Short mmCIF file of C-alpha atoms and ligand atoms in Angstrom, two decimals:
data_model
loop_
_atom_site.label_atom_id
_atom_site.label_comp_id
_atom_site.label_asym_id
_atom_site.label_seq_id
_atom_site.Cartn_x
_atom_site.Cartn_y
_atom_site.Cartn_z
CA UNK A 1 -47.07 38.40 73.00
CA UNK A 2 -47.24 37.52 69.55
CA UNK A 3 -44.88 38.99 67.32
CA UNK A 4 -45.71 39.98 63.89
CA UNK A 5 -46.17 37.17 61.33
CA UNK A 6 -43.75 36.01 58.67
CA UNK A 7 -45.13 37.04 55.26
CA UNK A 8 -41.60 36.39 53.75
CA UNK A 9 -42.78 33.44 51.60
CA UNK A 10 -45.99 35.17 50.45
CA UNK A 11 -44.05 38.04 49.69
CA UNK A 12 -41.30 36.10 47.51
CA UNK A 13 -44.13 34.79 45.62
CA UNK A 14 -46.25 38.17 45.39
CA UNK A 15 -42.91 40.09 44.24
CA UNK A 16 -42.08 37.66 41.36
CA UNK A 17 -45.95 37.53 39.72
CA UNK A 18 -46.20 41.37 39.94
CA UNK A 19 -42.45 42.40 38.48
CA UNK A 20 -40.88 43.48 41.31
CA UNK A 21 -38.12 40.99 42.28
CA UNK A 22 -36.67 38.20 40.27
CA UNK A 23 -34.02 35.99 40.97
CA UNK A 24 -30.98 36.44 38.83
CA UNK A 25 -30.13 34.27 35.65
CA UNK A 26 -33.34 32.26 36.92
CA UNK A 27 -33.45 30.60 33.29
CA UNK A 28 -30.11 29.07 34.11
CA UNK A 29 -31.34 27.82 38.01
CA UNK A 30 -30.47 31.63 39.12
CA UNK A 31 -27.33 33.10 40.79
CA UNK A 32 -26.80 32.53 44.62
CA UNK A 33 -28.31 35.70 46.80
CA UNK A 34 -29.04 38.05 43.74
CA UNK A 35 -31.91 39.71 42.45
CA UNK A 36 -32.94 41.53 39.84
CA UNK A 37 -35.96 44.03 40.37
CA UNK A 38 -38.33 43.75 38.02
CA UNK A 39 -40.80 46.94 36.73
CA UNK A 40 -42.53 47.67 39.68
CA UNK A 41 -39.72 47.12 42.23
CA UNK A 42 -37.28 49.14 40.44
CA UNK A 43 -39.69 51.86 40.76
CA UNK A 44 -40.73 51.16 44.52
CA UNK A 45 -36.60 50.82 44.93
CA UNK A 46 -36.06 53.88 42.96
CA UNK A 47 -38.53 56.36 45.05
CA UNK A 48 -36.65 54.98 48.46
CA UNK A 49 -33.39 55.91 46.93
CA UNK A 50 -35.12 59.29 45.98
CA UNK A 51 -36.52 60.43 49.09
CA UNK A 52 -33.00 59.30 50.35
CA UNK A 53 -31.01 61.47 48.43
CA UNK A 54 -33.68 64.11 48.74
CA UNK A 55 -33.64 64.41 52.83
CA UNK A 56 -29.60 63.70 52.58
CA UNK A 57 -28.71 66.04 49.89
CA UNK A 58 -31.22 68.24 48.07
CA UNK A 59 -32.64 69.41 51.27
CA UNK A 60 -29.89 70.74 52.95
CA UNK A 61 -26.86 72.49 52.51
CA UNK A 62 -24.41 70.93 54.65
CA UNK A 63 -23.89 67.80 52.58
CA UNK A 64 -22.92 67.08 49.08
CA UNK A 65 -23.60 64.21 46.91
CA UNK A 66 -21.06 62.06 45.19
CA UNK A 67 -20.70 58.86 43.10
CA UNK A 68 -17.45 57.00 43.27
CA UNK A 69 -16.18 54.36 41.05
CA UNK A 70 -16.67 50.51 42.63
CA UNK A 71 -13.25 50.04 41.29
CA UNK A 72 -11.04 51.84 43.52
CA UNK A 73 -6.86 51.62 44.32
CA UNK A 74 -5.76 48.51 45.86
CA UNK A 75 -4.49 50.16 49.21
CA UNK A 76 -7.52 51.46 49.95
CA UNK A 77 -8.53 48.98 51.25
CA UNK A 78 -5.51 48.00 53.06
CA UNK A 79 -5.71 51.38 54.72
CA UNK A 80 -9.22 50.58 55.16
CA UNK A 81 -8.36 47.35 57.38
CA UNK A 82 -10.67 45.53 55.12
CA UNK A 83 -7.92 43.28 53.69
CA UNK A 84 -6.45 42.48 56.66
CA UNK A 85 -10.03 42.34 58.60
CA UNK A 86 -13.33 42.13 56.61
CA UNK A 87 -13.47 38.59 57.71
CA UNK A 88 -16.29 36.02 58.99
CA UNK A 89 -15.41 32.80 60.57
CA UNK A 90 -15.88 30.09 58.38
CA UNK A 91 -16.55 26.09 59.09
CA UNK A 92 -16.88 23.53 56.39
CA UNK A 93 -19.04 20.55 57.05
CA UNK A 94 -17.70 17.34 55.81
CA UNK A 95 -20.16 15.38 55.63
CA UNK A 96 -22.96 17.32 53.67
CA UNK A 97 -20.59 19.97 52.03
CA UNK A 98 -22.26 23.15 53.22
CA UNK A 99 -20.40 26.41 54.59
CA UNK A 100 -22.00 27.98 57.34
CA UNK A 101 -20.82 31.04 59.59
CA UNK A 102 -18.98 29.69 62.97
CA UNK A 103 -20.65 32.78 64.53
CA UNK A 104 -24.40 32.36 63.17
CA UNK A 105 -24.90 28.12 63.22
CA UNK A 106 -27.95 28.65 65.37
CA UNK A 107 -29.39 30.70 62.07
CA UNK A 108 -28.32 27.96 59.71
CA UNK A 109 -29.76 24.87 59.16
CA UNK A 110 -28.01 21.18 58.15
CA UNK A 111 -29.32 19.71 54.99
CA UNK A 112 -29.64 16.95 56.93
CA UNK A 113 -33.60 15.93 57.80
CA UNK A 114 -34.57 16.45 60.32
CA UNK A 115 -34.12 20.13 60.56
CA UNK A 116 -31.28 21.23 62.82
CA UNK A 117 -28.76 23.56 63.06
CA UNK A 118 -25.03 22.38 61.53
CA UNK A 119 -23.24 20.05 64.49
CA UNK A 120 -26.53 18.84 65.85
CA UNK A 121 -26.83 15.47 63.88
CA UNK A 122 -24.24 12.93 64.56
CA UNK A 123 -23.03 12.92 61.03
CA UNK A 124 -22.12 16.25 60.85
CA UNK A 125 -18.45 16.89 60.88
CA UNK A 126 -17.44 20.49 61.33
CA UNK A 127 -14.31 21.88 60.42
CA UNK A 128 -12.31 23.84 62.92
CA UNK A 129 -13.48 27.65 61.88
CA UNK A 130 -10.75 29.78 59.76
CA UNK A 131 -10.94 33.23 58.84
CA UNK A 132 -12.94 33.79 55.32
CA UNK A 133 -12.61 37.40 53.71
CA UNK A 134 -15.75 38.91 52.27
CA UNK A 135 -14.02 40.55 49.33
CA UNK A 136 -14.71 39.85 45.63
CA UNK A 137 -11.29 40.14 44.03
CA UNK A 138 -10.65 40.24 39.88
CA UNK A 139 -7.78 41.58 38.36
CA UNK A 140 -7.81 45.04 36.39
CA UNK A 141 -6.34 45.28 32.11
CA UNK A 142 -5.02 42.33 30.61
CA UNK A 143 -2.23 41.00 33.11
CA UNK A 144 -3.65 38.56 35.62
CA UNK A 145 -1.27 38.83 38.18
CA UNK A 146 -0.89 39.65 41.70
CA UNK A 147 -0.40 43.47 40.91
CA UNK A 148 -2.99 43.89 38.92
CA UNK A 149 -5.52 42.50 41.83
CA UNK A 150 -8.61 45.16 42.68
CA UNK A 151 -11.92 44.28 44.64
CA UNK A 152 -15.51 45.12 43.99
CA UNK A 153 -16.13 47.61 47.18
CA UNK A 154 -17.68 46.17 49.87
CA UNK A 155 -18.68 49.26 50.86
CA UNK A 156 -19.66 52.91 49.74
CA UNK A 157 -17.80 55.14 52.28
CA UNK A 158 -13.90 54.58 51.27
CA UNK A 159 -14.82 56.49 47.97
CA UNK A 160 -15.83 59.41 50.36
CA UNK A 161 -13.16 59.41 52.39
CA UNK A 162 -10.56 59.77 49.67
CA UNK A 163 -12.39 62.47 48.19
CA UNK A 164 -12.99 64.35 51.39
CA UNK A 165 -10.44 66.70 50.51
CA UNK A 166 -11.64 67.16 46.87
CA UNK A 167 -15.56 67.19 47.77
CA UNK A 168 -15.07 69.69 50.55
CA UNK A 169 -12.31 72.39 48.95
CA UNK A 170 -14.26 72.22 45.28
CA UNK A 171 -17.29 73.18 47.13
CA UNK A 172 -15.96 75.64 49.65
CA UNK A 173 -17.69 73.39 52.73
CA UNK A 174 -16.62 74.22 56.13
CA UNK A 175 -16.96 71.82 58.90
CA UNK A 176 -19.06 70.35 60.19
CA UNK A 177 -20.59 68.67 56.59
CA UNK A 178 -21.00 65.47 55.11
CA UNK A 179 -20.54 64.01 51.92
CA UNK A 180 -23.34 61.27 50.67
CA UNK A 181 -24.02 58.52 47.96
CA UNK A 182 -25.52 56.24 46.68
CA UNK A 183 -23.78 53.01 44.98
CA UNK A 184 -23.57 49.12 44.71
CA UNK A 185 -21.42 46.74 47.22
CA UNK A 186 -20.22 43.55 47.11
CA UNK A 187 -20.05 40.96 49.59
CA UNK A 188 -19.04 37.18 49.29
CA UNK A 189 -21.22 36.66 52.37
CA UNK A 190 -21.33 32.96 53.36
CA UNK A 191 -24.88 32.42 54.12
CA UNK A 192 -27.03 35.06 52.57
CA UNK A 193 -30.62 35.03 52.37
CA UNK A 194 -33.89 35.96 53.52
CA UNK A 195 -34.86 37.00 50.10
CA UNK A 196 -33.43 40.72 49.84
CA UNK A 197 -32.45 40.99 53.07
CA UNK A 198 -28.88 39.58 52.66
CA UNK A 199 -27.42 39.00 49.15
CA UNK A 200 -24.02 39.43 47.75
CA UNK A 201 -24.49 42.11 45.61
CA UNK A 202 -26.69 45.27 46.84
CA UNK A 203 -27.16 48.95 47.46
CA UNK A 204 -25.70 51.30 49.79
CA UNK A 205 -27.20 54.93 50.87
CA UNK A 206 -24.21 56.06 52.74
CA UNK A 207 -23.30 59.80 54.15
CA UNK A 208 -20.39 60.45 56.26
CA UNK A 209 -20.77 63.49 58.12
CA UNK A 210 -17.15 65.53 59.01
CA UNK A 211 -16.84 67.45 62.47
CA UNK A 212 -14.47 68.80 64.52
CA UNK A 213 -13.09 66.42 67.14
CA UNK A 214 -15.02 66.80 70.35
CA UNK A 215 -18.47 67.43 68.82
CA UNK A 216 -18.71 64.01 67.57
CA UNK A 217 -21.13 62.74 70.11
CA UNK A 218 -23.16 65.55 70.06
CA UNK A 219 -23.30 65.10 66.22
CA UNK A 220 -24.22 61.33 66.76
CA UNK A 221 -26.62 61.90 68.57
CA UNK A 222 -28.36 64.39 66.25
CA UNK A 223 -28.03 61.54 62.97
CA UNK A 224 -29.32 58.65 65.28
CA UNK A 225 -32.67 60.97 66.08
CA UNK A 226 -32.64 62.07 62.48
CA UNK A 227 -32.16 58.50 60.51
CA UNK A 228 -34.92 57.17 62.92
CA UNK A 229 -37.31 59.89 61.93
CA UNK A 230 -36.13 59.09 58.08
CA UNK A 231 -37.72 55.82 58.85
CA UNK A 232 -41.02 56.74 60.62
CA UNK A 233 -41.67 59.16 57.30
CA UNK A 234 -41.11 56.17 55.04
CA UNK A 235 -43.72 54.31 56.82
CA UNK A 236 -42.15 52.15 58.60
CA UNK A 237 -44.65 51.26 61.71
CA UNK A 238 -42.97 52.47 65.15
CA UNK A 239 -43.06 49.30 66.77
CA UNK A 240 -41.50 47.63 64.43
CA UNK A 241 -38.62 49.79 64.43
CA UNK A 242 -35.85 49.95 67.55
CA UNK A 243 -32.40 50.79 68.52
CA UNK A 244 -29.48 48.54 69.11
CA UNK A 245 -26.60 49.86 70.99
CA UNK A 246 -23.10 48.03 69.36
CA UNK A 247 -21.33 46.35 73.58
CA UNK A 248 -18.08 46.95 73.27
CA UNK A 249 -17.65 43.79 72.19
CA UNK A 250 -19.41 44.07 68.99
CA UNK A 251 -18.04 47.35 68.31
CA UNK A 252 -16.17 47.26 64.64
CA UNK A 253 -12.20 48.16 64.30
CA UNK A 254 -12.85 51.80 63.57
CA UNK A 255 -15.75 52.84 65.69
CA UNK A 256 -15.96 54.69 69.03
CA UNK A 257 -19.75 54.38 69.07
CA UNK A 258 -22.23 52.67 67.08
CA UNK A 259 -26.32 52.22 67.02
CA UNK A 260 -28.38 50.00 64.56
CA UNK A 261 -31.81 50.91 63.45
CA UNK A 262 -33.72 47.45 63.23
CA UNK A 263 -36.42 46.45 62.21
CA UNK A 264 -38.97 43.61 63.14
CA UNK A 265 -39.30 41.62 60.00
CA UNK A 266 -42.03 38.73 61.65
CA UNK A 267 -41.19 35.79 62.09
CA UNK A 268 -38.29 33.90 63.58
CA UNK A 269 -36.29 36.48 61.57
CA UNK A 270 -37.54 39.06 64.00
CA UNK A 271 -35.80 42.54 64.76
CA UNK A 272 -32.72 42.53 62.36
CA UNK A 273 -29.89 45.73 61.69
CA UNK A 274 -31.31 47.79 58.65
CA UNK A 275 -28.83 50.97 59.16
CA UNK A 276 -26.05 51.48 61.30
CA UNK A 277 -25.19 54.49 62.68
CA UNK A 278 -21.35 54.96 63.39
CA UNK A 279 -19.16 57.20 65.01
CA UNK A 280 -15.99 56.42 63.27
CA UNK A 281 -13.69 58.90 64.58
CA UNK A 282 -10.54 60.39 63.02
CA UNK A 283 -9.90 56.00 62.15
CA UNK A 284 -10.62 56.57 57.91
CA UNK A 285 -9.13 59.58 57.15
CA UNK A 286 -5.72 59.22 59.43
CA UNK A 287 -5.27 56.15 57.45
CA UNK A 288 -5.88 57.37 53.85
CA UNK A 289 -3.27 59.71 55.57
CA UNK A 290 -0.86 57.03 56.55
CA UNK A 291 -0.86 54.90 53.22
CA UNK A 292 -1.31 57.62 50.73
CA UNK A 293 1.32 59.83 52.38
CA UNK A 294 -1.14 63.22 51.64
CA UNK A 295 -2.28 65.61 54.40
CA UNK A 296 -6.34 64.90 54.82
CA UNK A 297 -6.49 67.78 57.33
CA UNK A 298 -9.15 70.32 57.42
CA UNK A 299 -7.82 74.13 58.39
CA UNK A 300 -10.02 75.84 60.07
CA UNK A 301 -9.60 79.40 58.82
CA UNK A 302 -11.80 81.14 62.03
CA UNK A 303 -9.93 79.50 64.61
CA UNK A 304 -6.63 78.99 62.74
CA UNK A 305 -5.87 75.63 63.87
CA UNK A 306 -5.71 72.70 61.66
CA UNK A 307 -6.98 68.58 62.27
CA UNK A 308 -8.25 65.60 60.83
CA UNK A 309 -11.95 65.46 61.27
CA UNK A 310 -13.78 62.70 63.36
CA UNK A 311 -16.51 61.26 60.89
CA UNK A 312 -20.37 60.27 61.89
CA UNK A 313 -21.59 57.73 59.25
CA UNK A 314 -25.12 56.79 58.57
CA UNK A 315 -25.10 53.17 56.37
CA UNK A 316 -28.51 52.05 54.96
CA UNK A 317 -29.17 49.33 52.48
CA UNK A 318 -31.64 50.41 49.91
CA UNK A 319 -32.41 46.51 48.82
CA UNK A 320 -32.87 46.00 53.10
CA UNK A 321 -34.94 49.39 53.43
CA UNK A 322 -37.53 48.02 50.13
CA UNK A 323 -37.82 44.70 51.91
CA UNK A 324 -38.45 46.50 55.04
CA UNK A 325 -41.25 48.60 53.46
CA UNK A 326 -42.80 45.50 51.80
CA UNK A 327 -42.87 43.79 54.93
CA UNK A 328 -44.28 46.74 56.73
CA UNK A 329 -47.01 47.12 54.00
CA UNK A 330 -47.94 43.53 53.45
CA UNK A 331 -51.21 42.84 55.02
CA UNK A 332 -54.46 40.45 53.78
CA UNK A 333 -57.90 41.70 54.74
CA UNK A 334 -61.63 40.43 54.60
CA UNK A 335 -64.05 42.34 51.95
CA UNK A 336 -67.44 43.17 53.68
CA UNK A 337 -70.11 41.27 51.54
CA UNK A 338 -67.50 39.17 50.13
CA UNK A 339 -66.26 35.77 50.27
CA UNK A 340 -62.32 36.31 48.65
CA UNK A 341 -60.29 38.69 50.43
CA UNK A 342 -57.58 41.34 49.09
CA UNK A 343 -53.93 41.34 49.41
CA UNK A 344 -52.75 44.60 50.11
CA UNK A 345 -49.57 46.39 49.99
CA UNK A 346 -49.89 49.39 52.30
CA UNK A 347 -47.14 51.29 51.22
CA UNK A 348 -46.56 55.02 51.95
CA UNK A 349 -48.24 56.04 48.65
CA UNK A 350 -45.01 58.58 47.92
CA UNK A 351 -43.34 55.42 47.42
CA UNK A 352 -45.76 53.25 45.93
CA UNK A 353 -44.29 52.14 42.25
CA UNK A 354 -47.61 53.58 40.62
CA UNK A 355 -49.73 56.23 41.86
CA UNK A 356 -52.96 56.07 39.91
CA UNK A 357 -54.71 53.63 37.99
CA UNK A 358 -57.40 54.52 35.59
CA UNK A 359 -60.15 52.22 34.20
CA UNK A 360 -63.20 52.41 31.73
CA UNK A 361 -65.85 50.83 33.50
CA UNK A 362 -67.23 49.64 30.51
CA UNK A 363 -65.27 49.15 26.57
CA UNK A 364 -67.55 51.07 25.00
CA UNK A 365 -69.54 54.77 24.97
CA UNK A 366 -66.65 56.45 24.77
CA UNK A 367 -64.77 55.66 28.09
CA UNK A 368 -61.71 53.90 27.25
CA UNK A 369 -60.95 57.45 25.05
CA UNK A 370 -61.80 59.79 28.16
CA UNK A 371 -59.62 57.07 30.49
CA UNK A 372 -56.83 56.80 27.94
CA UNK A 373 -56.72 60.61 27.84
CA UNK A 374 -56.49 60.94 31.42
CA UNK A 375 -53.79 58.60 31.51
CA UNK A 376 -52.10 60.78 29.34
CA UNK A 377 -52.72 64.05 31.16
CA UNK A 378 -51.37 62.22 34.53
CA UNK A 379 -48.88 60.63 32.90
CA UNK A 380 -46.50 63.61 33.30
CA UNK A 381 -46.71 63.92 37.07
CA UNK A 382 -46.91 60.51 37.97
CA UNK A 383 -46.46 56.97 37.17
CA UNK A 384 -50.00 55.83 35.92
CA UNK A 385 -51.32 52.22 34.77
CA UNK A 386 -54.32 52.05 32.37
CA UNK A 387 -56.31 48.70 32.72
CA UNK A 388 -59.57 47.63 30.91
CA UNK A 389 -59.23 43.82 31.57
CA UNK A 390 -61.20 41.91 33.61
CA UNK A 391 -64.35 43.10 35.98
CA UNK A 392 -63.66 46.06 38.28
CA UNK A 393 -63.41 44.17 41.38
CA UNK A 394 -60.43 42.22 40.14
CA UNK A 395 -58.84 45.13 38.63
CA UNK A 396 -59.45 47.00 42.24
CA UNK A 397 -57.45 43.65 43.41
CA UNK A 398 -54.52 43.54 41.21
CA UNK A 399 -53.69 47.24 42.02
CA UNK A 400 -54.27 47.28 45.75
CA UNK A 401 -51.75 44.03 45.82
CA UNK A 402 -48.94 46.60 44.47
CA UNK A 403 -49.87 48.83 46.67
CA UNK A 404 -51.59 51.24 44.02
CA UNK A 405 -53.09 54.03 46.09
CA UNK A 406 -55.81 55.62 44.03
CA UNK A 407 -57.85 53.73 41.37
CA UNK A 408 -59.41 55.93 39.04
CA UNK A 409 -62.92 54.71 37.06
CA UNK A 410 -64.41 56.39 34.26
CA UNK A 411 -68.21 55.40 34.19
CA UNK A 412 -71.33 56.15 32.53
CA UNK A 413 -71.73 60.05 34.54
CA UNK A 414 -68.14 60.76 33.39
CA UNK A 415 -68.04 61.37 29.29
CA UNK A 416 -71.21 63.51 30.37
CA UNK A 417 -70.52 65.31 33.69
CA UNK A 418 -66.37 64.63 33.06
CA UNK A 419 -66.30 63.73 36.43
CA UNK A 420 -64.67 60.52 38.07
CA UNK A 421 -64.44 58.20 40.82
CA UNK A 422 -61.56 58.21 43.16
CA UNK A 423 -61.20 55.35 45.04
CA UNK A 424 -58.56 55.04 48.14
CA UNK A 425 -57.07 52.05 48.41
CA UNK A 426 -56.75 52.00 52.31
CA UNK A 427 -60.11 53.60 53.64
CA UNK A 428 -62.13 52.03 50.06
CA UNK A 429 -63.84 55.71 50.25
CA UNK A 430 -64.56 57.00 46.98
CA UNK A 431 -64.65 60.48 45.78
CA UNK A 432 -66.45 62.17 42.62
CA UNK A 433 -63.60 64.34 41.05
CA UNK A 434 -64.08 66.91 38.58
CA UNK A 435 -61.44 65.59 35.79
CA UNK A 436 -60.00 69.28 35.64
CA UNK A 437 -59.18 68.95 39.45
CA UNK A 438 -57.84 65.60 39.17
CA UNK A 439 -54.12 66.32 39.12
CA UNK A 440 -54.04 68.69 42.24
CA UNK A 441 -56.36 66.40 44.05
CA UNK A 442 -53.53 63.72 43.80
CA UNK A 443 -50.82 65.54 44.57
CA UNK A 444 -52.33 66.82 47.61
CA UNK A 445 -53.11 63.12 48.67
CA UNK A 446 -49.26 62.28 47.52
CA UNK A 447 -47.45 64.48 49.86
CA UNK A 448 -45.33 62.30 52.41
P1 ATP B 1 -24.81 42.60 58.77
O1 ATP B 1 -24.32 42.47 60.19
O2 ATP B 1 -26.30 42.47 58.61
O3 ATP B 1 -24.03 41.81 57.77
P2 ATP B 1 -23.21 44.92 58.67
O4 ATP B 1 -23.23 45.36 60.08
O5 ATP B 1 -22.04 44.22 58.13
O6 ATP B 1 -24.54 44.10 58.36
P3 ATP B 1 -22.77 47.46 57.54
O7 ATP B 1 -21.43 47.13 57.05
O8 ATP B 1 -22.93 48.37 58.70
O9 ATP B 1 -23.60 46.13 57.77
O10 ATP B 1 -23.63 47.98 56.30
C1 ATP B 1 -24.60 48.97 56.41
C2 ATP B 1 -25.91 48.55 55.82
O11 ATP B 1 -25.76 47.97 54.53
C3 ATP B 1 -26.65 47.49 56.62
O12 ATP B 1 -27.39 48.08 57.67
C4 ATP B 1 -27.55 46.87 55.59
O13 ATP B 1 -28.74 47.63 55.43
C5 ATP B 1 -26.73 46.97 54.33
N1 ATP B 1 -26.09 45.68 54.04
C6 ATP B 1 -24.91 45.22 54.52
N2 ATP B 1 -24.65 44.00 54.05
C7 ATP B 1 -25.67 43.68 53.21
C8 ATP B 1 -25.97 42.54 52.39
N3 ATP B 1 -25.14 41.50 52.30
N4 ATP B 1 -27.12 42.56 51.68
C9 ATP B 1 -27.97 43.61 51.73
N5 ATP B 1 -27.73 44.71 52.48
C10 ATP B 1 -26.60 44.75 53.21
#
C-alpha cells in the first residue's frame, strides 16, 4: 500500500510565503534547526497550546498549571541523571567533516554524491562513536567558572517535580493529581531536522500526574486512552496516528513503562514519536529527595500512611503537534470548471490561525464600509482578515491555503437586504446569513 505522500517541501515553502514559519536569523544564512513562527503560525501554534492547557488544566480539577524558570539549580539535573546520561552517540567523519548520530546513520546522509548514508562511500572515515551530551551549558552572573555553570532545560518536567511539594500543599491537592505546563527546551541535538519536527530549541506541553504506588498502571492506562483522544479532537486523521510500545530495551533510565503516540508524517519520514507517555515511577521525586536532602513525601491524611508518589507523565511537543496538524491538513484538490487547482489547509477550524475572512465583492456602493464594519463586529470573538485585493476566486485561494474556514462576501443584495454569503472552505457550500446572525452562526460552526 501506498503510504501517505511527503508534502514536507511544499509545506516549508507554503509556511514561509504565508507567515507562519521562518527560519531564524535567515538574513544572516539562519541559525541551525530554529524557527521563528511568523503571524499566522504563532496563532495556529498558539490555539494548539490553548486547547492543551484547556483539556489539561482549565477543564478539570485534578491538575494545576505551572510555569517554571528554564534556568534551574545545577543538581537538578544531576539528580535528574541528565548530566551523567542525556547522551547520544556521536561519530565524526573525517573526511567530509559532518557529525552524525552512531545510532541513526541509516537516517543521515554523506555529503558525498551520490547519496548514501555516512560509511557507505569509500572515503568516508568514521570515528569510533563517543558519548555527546545534549545539554546547552552557559554560566549564570558575572564569574565564568565552573561553579557558576547552569543549562538551558532540556526538558519541562524537573521544574514540576521540585515544586511538587509546593504546587500540591499551596493548593490543598490530594493524590492522585498532576501538575502541567507549558515551556521552552533545549536540545544540542546532533542531526535535527525535518523542518519543525526536530530543532534545538522548542516547546514542551508536559503534565506529570502523582498517584499512589500501585495504581500507576491503572493510571497509565487511563492518560494513554486520554492523550490519544486529545489527538483525534485536534484533527489528527486516525490512521495516521498509532501506538508504540518502548521493548525493554528502549525503555529510558527512569521509566517502568512507556508508549509513544506517532504519527505518519508521509514520506520516508513515515510514523515518527509525537508524545510519549511515561510511567516514571517513584525515579524523579526519590532523587530530588536524595540530592536536595528534603522529604518529597505525600501523607495521606485518610489512610495515615505516608510515600513518595509514582508519577505518569504525558510529554508533547507543541512545535511537533503544529507540524503534525499541517501535515494532516495539507491537501491540493481539482476545482470543477477550472483549470488551476487550490491548496488547502484542512485544519480543524478551532485551530485554524483565522476564522473568517470578509470581502467586498466589489470597491464601491458601499461594501467595503458594510465589510469593514463586520470585520469590526467579529473582530472581538475571533481572529478576522479583511481583503479587497484581487478577484474573488484568488482571494477564496489565498485563504483556503491557510486553512481559513469561512470566507465571508459582501455583494450587491447585502447593503440592501444586510445579508451575506458564507462560504465553507471544505464542502465550497455557501450560505445567505442575515448579518445580525452572523456571529452565532460561526461560533456554532467553531465548536471542536
Ligand atoms: P526523540 O526520540 O524524537 O528525540 P524523545 O523521546 O527524546 O524524542 P521526549 O524526551 O520524550 O522525546 O520528549 C517529549 C516530546 O517532546 C517528544 O514527543 C516531542 O514531541 C518533543 N521533542 C523532543 N525533542 C524535540 C526536538 N528536538 N524538537 C522538537 N520537539 C521535540
Amino acid at each position: 500500500m501506498a503510504g501517505f505522500p511527503d508534502v514536507m517541501d511544499k509545506l516549508v515553502s507554503l509556511c514561509k510565503r504565508r507567515g507562519f514559519i521562518f527560519q531564524s536569523s535567515e538574513i544572516y544564512g539562519g541559525t541551525g534547526s530554529v524557527w521563528d513562527y511568523g503571524p499566522l503560525g504563532v496563532e495556529l501554534k498558539k490555539n494548539i497550546k490553548d486547547r492543551w492547557w484547556h483539556a489539561m488544566v482549565r477543564s478539570r480539577d485534578d491538575i494545576e498549571g505551572l510555569d517554571a524558570a528554564i534556568l534551574m539549580h545545577p543538581r537538578t539535573w544531576e539528580a535528574s541523571g541528565h548530566v551523567a546520561g542525556f547522551v547520544d552517540p556521536l561519530v565524526d567523519c573525517k573526511t567530509c567533516k559532518g557529525r552524525f548520530r552512531a545510532d541513526k546513520l541509516e537516517d543521515a546522509k554523506c555529503p558525498q554524491k551520490p547519496s548514501k548514508q555516512p560509511g557507505q562511500h569509500d572515503a568516508c572515515a568514521l570515528t569510533e562513536a563517543r558519548q555527546f551530551n545534549l545539554m546547552f551549558k552557559t554560566h549564570m552572573g558575572a564569574l565564568e567558572e565552573s561553579a557558576s555553570v547552569v543549562y538551558l532545560r532540556p526538558e519541562t518536567a524537573q521544574g514540576i517535580f521540585v515544586n511538587f511539594l509546593n504546587v500540591q500543599q499551596s493548593m490543598r491537592q490530594k493524590v492522585p493529581f498532576g501538575i502541567a505546563q507549558i515551556g521552552k527546551a533545549f536540545r544540542n541535538e546532533i542531526t535535527p531536522g525535518n523542518f519543525i519536527f526536530r530543532t534545538r530549541e522548542f516547546e514542551q506541553m508536559e503534565m506529570q500526574f502523582f498517584v499512589e504506588p500501585g495504581t500507576d498502571m491503572a493510571w497509565f492506562e487511563q492518560w494513554k486512552a486520554a492523550r490519544m483522544q486529545w489527538h483525534l479532537d485536534l484533527g489528527l486523521s486516525r490512521d495516521r496516528l498509532e501506538f508504540h510500545q518502548h521493548s525493554a530495551g528502549e525503555l529510558a533510565h527512569y521509566a517502568r513503562a512507556a508508549f509513544d503516540v506517532q504519527f505518519d508524517f508521509g514520506g520516508t519520514l513515515g510514523f515518527q514519536e509525537i508524545e510519549g507517555v511515561h510511567n516514571r515511577g517513584d525515579f524523579d521525586l526519590t532523587q530530588h529527595q536524595q540530592f536536595s536532602s528534603k522529604k518529597l513525601e505525600y501523607f495521606d491524611q485518610v489512610n495515615n500512611k505516608r510515600y513518595v508518589p509514582y508519577v505518569i507523565e504525558t510529554s508533547v511537543g507543541a512545535d511537533r503537534v503544529t507540524l503534525a496538524a499541517l501535515v494532516n491538513a495539507y491537501r491540493e484538490e481539482a476545482v470543477e470548471g477550472e483549470t488551476e487547482g487550490r491548496v488547502v489547509l484542512g485544519l480543524n477550524p478551532a485551530i485554524a490561525p483565522i476564522k473568517a475572512a470578509v470581502f467586498p465583492l466589489t470597491k464601491k456602493d458601499g461594501q467595503p464600509e458594510m465589510a469593514e464594519r463586520i470585520v469590526a463586529d467579529l473582530r472581538g470573538a475571533f481572529t478576522v482578515d479583511y481583503d479587497e485585493t484581487g478577484s474573488i476566486g484568488k482571494r477564496y485561494r489565498r485563504q483556503d491555503e491557510v486553512g481559513t474556514p469561512f470566507c465571508i462576501t459582501v455583494d450587491g443584495q447585502s447593503t440592501g437586504d444586510q445579508t451575506v454569503t458564507v462560504r465553507d472552505r471544505d464542502s465550497l457550500a455557501q450560505d445567505r446569513v442575515d448579518v445580525s446572525q452572523l456571529k452565532g452562526y460561526l461560533a456554532a460552526k467553531l465548536v471542536g
